[in-house]
Short mmCIF file of C-alpha atoms in Angstrom, two decimals:
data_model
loop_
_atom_site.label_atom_id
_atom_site.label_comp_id
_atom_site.label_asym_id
_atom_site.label_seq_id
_atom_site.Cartn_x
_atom_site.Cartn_y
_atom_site.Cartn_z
CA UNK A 219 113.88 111.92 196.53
CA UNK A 220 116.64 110.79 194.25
CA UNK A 221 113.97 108.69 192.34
CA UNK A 222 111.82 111.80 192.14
CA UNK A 223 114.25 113.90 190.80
CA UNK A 224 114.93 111.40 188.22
CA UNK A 225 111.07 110.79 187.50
CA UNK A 226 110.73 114.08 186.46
CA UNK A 227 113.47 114.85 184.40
CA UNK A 228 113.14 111.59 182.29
CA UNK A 229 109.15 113.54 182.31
CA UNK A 230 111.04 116.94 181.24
CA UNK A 231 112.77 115.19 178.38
CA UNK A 232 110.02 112.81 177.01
CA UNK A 233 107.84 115.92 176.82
CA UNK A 234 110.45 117.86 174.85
CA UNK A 235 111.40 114.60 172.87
CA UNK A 236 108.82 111.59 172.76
CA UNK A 237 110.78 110.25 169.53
CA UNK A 238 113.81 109.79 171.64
CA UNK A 239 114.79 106.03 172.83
CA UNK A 240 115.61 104.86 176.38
CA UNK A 241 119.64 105.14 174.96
CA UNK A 242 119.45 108.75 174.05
CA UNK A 243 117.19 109.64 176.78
CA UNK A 244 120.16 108.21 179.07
CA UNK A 245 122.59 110.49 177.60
CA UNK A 246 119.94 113.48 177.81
CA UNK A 247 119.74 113.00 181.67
CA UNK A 248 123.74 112.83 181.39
CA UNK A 249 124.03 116.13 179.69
CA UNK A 250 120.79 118.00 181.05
CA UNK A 251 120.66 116.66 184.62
CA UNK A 252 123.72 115.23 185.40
CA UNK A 253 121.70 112.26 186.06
CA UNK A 254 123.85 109.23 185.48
CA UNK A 255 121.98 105.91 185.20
CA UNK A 256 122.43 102.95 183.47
CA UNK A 257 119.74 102.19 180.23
CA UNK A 258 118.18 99.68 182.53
CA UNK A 259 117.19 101.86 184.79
CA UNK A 260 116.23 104.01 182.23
CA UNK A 261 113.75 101.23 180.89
CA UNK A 262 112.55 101.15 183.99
CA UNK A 263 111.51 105.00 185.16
CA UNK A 264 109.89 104.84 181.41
CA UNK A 265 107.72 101.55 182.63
CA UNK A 266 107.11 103.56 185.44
CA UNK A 267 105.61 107.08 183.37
CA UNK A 268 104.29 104.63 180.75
CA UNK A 269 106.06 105.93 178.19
CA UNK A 270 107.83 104.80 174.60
CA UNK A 271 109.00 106.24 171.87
CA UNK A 272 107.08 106.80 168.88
CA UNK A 273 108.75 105.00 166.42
CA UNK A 274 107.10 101.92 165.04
CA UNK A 275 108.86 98.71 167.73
CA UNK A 276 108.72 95.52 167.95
CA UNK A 277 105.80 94.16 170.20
CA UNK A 278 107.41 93.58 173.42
CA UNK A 279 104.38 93.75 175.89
CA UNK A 280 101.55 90.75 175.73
CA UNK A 281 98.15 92.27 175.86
CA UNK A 282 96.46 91.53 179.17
CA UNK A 283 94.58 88.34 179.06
CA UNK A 284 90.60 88.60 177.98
CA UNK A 285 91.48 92.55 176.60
CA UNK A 286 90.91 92.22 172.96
CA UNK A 287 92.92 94.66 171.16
CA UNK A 288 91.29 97.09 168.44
CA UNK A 289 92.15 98.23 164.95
CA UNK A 290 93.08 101.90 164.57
CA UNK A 291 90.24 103.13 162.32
CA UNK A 292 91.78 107.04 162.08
CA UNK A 293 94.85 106.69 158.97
CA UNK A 294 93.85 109.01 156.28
CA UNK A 295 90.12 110.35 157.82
CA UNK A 296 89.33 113.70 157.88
CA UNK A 297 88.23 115.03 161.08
CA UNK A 298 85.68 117.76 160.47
CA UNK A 299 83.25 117.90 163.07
CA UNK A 300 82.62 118.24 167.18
CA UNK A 301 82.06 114.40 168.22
CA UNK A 302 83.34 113.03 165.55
CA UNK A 303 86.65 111.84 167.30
CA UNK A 304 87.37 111.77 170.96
CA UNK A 305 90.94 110.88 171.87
CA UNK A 306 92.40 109.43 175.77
CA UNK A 307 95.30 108.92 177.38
CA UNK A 308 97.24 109.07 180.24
CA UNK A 309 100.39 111.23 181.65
CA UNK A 310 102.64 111.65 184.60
CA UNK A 311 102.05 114.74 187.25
CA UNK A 312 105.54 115.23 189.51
CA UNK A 313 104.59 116.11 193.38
CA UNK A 314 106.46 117.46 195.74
CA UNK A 315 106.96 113.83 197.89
CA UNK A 316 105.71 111.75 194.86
CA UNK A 317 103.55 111.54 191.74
CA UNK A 318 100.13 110.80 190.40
CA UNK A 319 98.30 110.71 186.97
CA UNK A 320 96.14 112.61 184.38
CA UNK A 321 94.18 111.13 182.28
CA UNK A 322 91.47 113.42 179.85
CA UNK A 323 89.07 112.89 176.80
CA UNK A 324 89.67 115.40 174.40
CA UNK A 325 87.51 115.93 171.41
CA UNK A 326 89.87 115.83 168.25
CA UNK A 327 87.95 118.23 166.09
CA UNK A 328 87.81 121.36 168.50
CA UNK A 329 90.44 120.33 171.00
CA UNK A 330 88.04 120.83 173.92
CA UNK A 331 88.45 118.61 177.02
CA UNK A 332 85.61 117.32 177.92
CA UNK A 333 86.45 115.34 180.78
CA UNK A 334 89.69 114.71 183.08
CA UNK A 335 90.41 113.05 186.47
CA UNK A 336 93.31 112.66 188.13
CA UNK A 337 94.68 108.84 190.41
CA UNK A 338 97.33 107.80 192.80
CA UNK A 339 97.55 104.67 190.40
CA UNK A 340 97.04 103.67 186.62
CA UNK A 341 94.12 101.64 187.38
CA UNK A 342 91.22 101.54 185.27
CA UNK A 343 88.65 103.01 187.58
CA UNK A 344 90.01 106.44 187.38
CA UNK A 345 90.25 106.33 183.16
CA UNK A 346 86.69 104.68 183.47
CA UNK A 347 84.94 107.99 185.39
CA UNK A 348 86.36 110.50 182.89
CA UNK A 349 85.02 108.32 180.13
CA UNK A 350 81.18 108.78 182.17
CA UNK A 351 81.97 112.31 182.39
CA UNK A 352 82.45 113.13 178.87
CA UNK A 353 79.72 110.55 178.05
CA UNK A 354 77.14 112.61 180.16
CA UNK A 355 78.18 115.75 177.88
CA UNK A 356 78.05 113.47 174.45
CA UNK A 357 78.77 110.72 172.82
CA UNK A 358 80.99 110.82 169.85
CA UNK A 359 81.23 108.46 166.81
CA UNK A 360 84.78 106.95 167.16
CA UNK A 361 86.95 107.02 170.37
CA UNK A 362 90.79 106.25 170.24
CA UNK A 363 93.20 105.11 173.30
CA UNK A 364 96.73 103.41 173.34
CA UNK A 365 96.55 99.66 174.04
CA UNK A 366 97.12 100.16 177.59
CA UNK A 367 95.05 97.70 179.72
CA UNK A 368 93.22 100.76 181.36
CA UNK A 369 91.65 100.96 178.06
CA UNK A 370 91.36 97.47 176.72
CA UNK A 371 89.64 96.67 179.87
CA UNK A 372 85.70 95.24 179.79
CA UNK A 373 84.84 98.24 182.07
CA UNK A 374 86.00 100.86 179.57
CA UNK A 375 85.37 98.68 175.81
CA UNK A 376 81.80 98.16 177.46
CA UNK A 377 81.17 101.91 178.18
CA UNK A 378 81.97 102.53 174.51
CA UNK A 379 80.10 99.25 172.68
CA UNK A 380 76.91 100.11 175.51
CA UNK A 381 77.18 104.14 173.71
CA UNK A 382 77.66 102.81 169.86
CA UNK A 383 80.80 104.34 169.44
CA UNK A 384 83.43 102.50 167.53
CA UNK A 385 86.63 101.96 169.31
CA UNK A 386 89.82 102.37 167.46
CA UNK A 387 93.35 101.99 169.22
CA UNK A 388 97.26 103.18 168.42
CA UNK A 389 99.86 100.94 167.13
CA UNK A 390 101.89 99.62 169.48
CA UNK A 391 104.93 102.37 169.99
CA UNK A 392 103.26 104.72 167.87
CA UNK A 393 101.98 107.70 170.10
CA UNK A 394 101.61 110.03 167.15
CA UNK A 395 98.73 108.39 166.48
CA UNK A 396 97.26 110.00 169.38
CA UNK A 397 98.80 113.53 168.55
CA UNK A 398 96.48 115.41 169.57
CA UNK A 399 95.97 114.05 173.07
CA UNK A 400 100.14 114.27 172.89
CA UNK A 401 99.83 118.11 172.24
CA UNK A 402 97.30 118.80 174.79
CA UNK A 403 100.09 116.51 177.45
CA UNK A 404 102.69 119.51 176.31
CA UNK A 405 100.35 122.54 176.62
CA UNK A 406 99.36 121.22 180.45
CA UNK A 407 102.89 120.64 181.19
CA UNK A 408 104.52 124.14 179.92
CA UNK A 409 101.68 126.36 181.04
CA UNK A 410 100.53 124.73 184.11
CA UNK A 411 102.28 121.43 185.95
CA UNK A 412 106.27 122.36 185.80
CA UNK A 413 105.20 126.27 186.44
CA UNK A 414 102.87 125.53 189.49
CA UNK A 415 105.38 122.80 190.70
CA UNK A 416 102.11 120.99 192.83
CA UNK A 417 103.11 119.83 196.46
CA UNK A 418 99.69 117.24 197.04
CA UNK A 419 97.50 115.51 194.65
CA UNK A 420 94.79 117.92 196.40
CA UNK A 421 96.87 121.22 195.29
CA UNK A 422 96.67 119.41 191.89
CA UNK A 423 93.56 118.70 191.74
CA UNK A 424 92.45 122.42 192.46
CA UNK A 425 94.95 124.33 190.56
CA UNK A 426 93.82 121.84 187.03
CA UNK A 427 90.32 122.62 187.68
CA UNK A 428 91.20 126.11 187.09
CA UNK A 429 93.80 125.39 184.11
CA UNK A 430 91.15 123.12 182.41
CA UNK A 431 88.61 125.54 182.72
CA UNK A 432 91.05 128.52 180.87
CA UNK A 433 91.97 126.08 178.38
CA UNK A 434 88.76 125.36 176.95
CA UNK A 435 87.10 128.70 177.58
CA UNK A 436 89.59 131.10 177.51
CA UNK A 437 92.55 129.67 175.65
CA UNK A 438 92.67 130.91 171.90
CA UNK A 439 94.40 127.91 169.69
CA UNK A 440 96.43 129.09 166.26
CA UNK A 441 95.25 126.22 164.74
CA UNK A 442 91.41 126.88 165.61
CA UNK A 443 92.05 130.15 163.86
CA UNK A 444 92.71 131.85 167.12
CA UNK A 445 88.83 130.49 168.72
CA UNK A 446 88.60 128.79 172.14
CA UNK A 447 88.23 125.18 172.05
CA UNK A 448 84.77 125.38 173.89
CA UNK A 449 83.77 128.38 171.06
CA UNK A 450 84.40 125.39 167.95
CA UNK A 451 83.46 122.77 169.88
CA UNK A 452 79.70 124.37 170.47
CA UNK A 453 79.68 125.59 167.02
#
């Protein structure tokens, strides 16, 4: 329980500040929580949620053996239609007696989510279906992931090369390259996950079927000029 409690307030924090550093996210648990850990351990609970900041960092992680590693191809290019760019990644859902993860492909252009599964684990498998899901909607012309070894994987690089789409891939510690899948990670959060406060991965499962389903179809988005993401993205 205490690890829990810690899990999701380092969660509450990164969401609210993914530029902060395991130092000042130690004093943040300090002064928000009352959660007193050493940096260590905060290094740690951020291995756990996968999560850096998103300043540019040294390269402290080797990439997994036989995963070959991909240029980001997105600095500077306009993004001005459906399928042009689809954007992945994966995030951290608190439970009631544990935790599981949420992983979605979100089209860049319209911000509609075209596919999302949730996992007990980070392995590939899980990353892998939501790719087939979105792929049986579309296929889009550039697709862009972290490095993480969910998505550097043959399974998922294959998917992409088999589907001609060119595969492009974040810096190293730099998550605002994948803003907009960062955004979408804070709307699901504040309007959904910390409200709903999900006991199983079942309950989750059910209640982000619905949530999923208001945010592309019902959801109006100031930056879409007030539109649902389903309404641009079928324009």
């Amino acid at each position: 329980p205490e690890e829990l409690k810690r899990l999701r307030a380092l969660d509450e924090l990164y969401t609210k500040y993914p530029f902060y550093g395991s130092r000042r996210f130690k004093y943040a648990l300090e002064d928000d929580y009352h959660i007193f850990i050493c940096r260590e351990q905060v290094q740690r609970l951020m291995r756990i949620l996968g999560i850096q900041a998103i300043y540019p960092q040294h390269q402290t992680t080797i990439p997994t053996l036989g995963h070959k590693i991909y240029p980001y191809l997105l600095k500077n290019l306009a993004i001005i239609r459906p399928n042009q760019v689809w954007g992945t990644d994966i995030t951290y859902v608190p439970l009631e007696q544990g935790f599981c993860y949420l992983t979605a492909i979100l089209d860049w252009f319209s911000r509609y989510a075209l596919a999302w599964e949730l996992s007990a684990t980070m392995e590939t498998e899980f990353c892998t279906r939501a790719l087939k899901s979105a792929l049986a909607k579309a296929t889009s012309e550039i697709h862009n992931s972290d490095q993480g070894s969910q998505f550097t994987s043959l399974e998922y690089t294959g998917l992409l090369e088999e589907n001609n789409i060119q595969i492009s891939m974040d810096g190293r510690g730099r998550c605002l390259d994948n803003i907009f899948t960062e955004r979408l990670w804070r709307t699901v959060k504040y309007e959904d996950i910390y409200l709903k406060q999900y006991r199983t991965m079942e309950e989750a499962y059910e209640g982000l079927q619905k949530y999923f389903s208001f945010y592309n179809q019902k959801r109006r988005h100031q930056a879409l000029g007030y539109q649902t993401p389903e309404e641009i993205y079928q324009s």
